[in-house]
XYZ file of C-alpha atoms in Angstrom:
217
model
C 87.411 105.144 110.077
C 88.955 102.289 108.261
C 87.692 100.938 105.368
C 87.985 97.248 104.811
C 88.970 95.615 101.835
C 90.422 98.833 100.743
C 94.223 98.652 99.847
C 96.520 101.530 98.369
C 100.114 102.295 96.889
C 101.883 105.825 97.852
C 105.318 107.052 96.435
C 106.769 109.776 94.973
C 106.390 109.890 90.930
C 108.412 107.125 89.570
C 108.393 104.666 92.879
C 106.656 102.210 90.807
C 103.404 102.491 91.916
C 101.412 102.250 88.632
C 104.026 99.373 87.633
C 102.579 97.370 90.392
C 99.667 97.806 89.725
C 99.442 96.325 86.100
C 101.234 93.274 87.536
C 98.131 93.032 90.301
C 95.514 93.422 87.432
C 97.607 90.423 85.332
C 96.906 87.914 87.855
C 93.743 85.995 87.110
C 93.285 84.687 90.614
C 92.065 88.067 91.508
C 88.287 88.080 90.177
C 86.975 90.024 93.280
C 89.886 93.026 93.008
C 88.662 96.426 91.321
C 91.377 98.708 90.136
C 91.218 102.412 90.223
C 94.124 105.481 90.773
C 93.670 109.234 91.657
C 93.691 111.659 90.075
C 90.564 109.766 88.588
C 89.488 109.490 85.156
C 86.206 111.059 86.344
C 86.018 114.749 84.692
C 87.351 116.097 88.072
C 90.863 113.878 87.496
C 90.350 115.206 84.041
C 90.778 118.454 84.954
C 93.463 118.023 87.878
C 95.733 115.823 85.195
C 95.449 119.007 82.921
C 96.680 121.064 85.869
C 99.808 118.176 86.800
C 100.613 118.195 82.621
C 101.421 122.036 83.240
C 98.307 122.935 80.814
C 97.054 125.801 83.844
C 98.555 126.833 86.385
C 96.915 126.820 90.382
C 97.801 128.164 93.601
C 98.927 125.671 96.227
C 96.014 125.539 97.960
C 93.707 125.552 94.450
C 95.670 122.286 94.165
C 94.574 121.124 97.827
C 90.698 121.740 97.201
C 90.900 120.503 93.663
C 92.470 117.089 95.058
C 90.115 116.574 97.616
C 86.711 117.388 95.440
C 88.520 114.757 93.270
C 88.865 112.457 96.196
C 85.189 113.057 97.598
C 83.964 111.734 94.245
C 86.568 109.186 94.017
C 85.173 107.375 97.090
C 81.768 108.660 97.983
C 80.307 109.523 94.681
C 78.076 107.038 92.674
C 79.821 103.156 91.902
C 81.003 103.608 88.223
C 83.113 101.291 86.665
C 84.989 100.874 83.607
C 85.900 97.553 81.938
C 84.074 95.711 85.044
C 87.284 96.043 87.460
C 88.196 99.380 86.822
C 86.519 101.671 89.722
C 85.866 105.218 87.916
C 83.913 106.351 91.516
C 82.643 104.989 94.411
C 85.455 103.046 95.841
C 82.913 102.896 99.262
C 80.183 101.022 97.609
C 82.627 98.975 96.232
C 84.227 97.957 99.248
C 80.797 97.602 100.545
C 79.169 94.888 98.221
C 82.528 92.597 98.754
C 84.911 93.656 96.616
C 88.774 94.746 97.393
C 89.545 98.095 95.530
C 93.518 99.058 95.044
C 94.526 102.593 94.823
C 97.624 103.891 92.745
C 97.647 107.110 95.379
C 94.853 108.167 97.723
C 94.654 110.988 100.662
C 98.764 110.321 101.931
C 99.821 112.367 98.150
C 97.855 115.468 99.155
C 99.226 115.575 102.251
C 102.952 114.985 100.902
C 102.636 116.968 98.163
C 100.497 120.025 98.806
C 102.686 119.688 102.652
C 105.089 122.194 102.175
C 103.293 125.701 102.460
C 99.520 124.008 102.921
C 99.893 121.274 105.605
C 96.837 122.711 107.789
C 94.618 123.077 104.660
C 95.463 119.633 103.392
C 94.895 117.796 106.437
C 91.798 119.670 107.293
C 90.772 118.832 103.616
C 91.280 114.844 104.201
C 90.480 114.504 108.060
C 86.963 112.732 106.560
C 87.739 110.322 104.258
C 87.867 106.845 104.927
C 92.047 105.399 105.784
C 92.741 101.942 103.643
C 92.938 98.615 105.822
C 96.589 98.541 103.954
C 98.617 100.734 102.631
C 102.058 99.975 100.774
C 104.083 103.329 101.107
C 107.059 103.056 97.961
C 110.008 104.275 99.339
C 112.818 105.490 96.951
C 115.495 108.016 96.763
C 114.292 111.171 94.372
C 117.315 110.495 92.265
C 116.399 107.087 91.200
C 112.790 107.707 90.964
C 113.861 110.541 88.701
C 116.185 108.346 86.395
C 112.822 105.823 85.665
C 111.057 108.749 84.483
C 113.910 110.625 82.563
C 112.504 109.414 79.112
C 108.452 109.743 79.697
C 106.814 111.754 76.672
C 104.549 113.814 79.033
C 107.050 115.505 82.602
C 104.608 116.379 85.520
C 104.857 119.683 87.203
C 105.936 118.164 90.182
C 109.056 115.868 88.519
C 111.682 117.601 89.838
C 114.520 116.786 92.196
C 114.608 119.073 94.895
C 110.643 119.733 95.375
C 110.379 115.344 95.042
C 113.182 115.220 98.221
C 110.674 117.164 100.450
C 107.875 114.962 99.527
C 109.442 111.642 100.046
C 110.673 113.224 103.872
C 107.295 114.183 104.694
C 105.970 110.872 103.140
C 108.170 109.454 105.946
C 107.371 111.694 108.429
C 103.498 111.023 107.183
C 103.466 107.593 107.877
C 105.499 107.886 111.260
C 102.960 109.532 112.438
C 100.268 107.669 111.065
C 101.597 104.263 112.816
C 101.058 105.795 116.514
C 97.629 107.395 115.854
C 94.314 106.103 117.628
C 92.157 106.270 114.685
C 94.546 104.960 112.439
C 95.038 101.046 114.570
C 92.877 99.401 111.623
C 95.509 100.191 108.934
C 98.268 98.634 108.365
C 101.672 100.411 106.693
C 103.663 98.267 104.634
C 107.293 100.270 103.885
C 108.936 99.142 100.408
C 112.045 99.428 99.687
C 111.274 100.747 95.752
C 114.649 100.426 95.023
C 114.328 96.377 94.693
C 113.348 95.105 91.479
C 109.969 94.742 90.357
C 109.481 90.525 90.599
C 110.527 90.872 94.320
C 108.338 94.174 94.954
C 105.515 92.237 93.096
C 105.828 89.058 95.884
C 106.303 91.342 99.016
C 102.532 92.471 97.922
C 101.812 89.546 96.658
C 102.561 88.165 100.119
C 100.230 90.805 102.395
C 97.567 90.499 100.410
C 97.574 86.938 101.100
C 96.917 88.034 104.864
C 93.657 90.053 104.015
C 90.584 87.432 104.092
C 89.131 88.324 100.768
C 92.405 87.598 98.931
C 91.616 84.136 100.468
C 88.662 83.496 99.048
């Protein structure tokens, strides 16, 4: 299923993502658009970002159910909201009563990043939730994403050059396969080159929005 209204941005960690999403939530013409990002801030995310910061350590497949209880609250759960347009959960109901809800990462990073050694789990984990009507996939080279994020305070177990190269080839691979399946026709995959600078990443999305009716209202 496809839910409407319902946009998201995939990359690996330092594609810009979260940049692009502060420049969305600048624009005032956008009093309909709710803003939310995974892992949440609900105390599931809590816990996950503790696990990402290094703080415990978890199995591969810990990771996978961990993600996806995350994700089941992230869209099903109750509509909570912080600062009226940030969407804590229930990006469902949101999407439901008329509002457009962008994603900084959704479903696509489990199955990139828990694809290496749990690709059945992962997929069997996500097979239920709800694809975006548009998705922007960020597409960079490890090395550069790597150089953005050289001088953050906090490094995320997962910042590292070799394990980010896999990620952004099954990424590929991901959304390949996405583009030919059945149940995917409602959503459309936007590729972006990440590499460009932020003012002309910031108009390419800028510019598919646009398409989407309730960016027209």
């Amino acid at each position: 299923m496809v839910l409407q209204n319902f946009i998201v941005f995939e990359g690996i960690d330092g594609a810009g993502t979260t940049t692009q999403l502060e420049l969305l939530k600048n624009r005032k013409e956008l009093p309909q658009v709710r803003f939310t990002a995974e892992p949440t801030t609900a105390p599931t995310g809590v816990f996950l970002r503790s696990m990402l910061k290094g703080e415990f350590s978890a199995s591969e497949e810990t990771a996978a159910y961990l993600f996806a209880a995350d994700r089941a609250e992230h869209v099903w759960g109750p509509l909570r909201t912080c600062n009226d347009r940030t969407v804590v959960t229930g990006i469902q109901s949101a999407c439901e009563q008329g509002c457009a809800v962008i994603s900084d990462r959704y479903l696509f990073s489990s199955l990139a990043y828990q694809g290496s050694s749990s690709s059945a789990l992962a997929k069997t984990l996500n097979s239920t939730f709800p694809l975006p009507q548009l998705v922007f996939f960020f597409d960079i080279a490890p090395e550069a994403s790597l150089k953005r994020i050289c001088n953050r305070t906090v490094r995320e177990i997962y910042e590292k050059s070799e394990f980010l190269a896999g990620v952004a080839e099954r990424y590929r691979a991901l959304f390949s396969e996405y583009s030919s399946l059945p149940e995917a026709a409602g959503m459309k995959i936007v590729q972006v080159d990440a590499a460009k600078t932020k003012e002309e990443i910031a108009q390419i999305i800028w510019t598919e929005l646009q398409n989407l009716p309730i960016f027209r209202m």
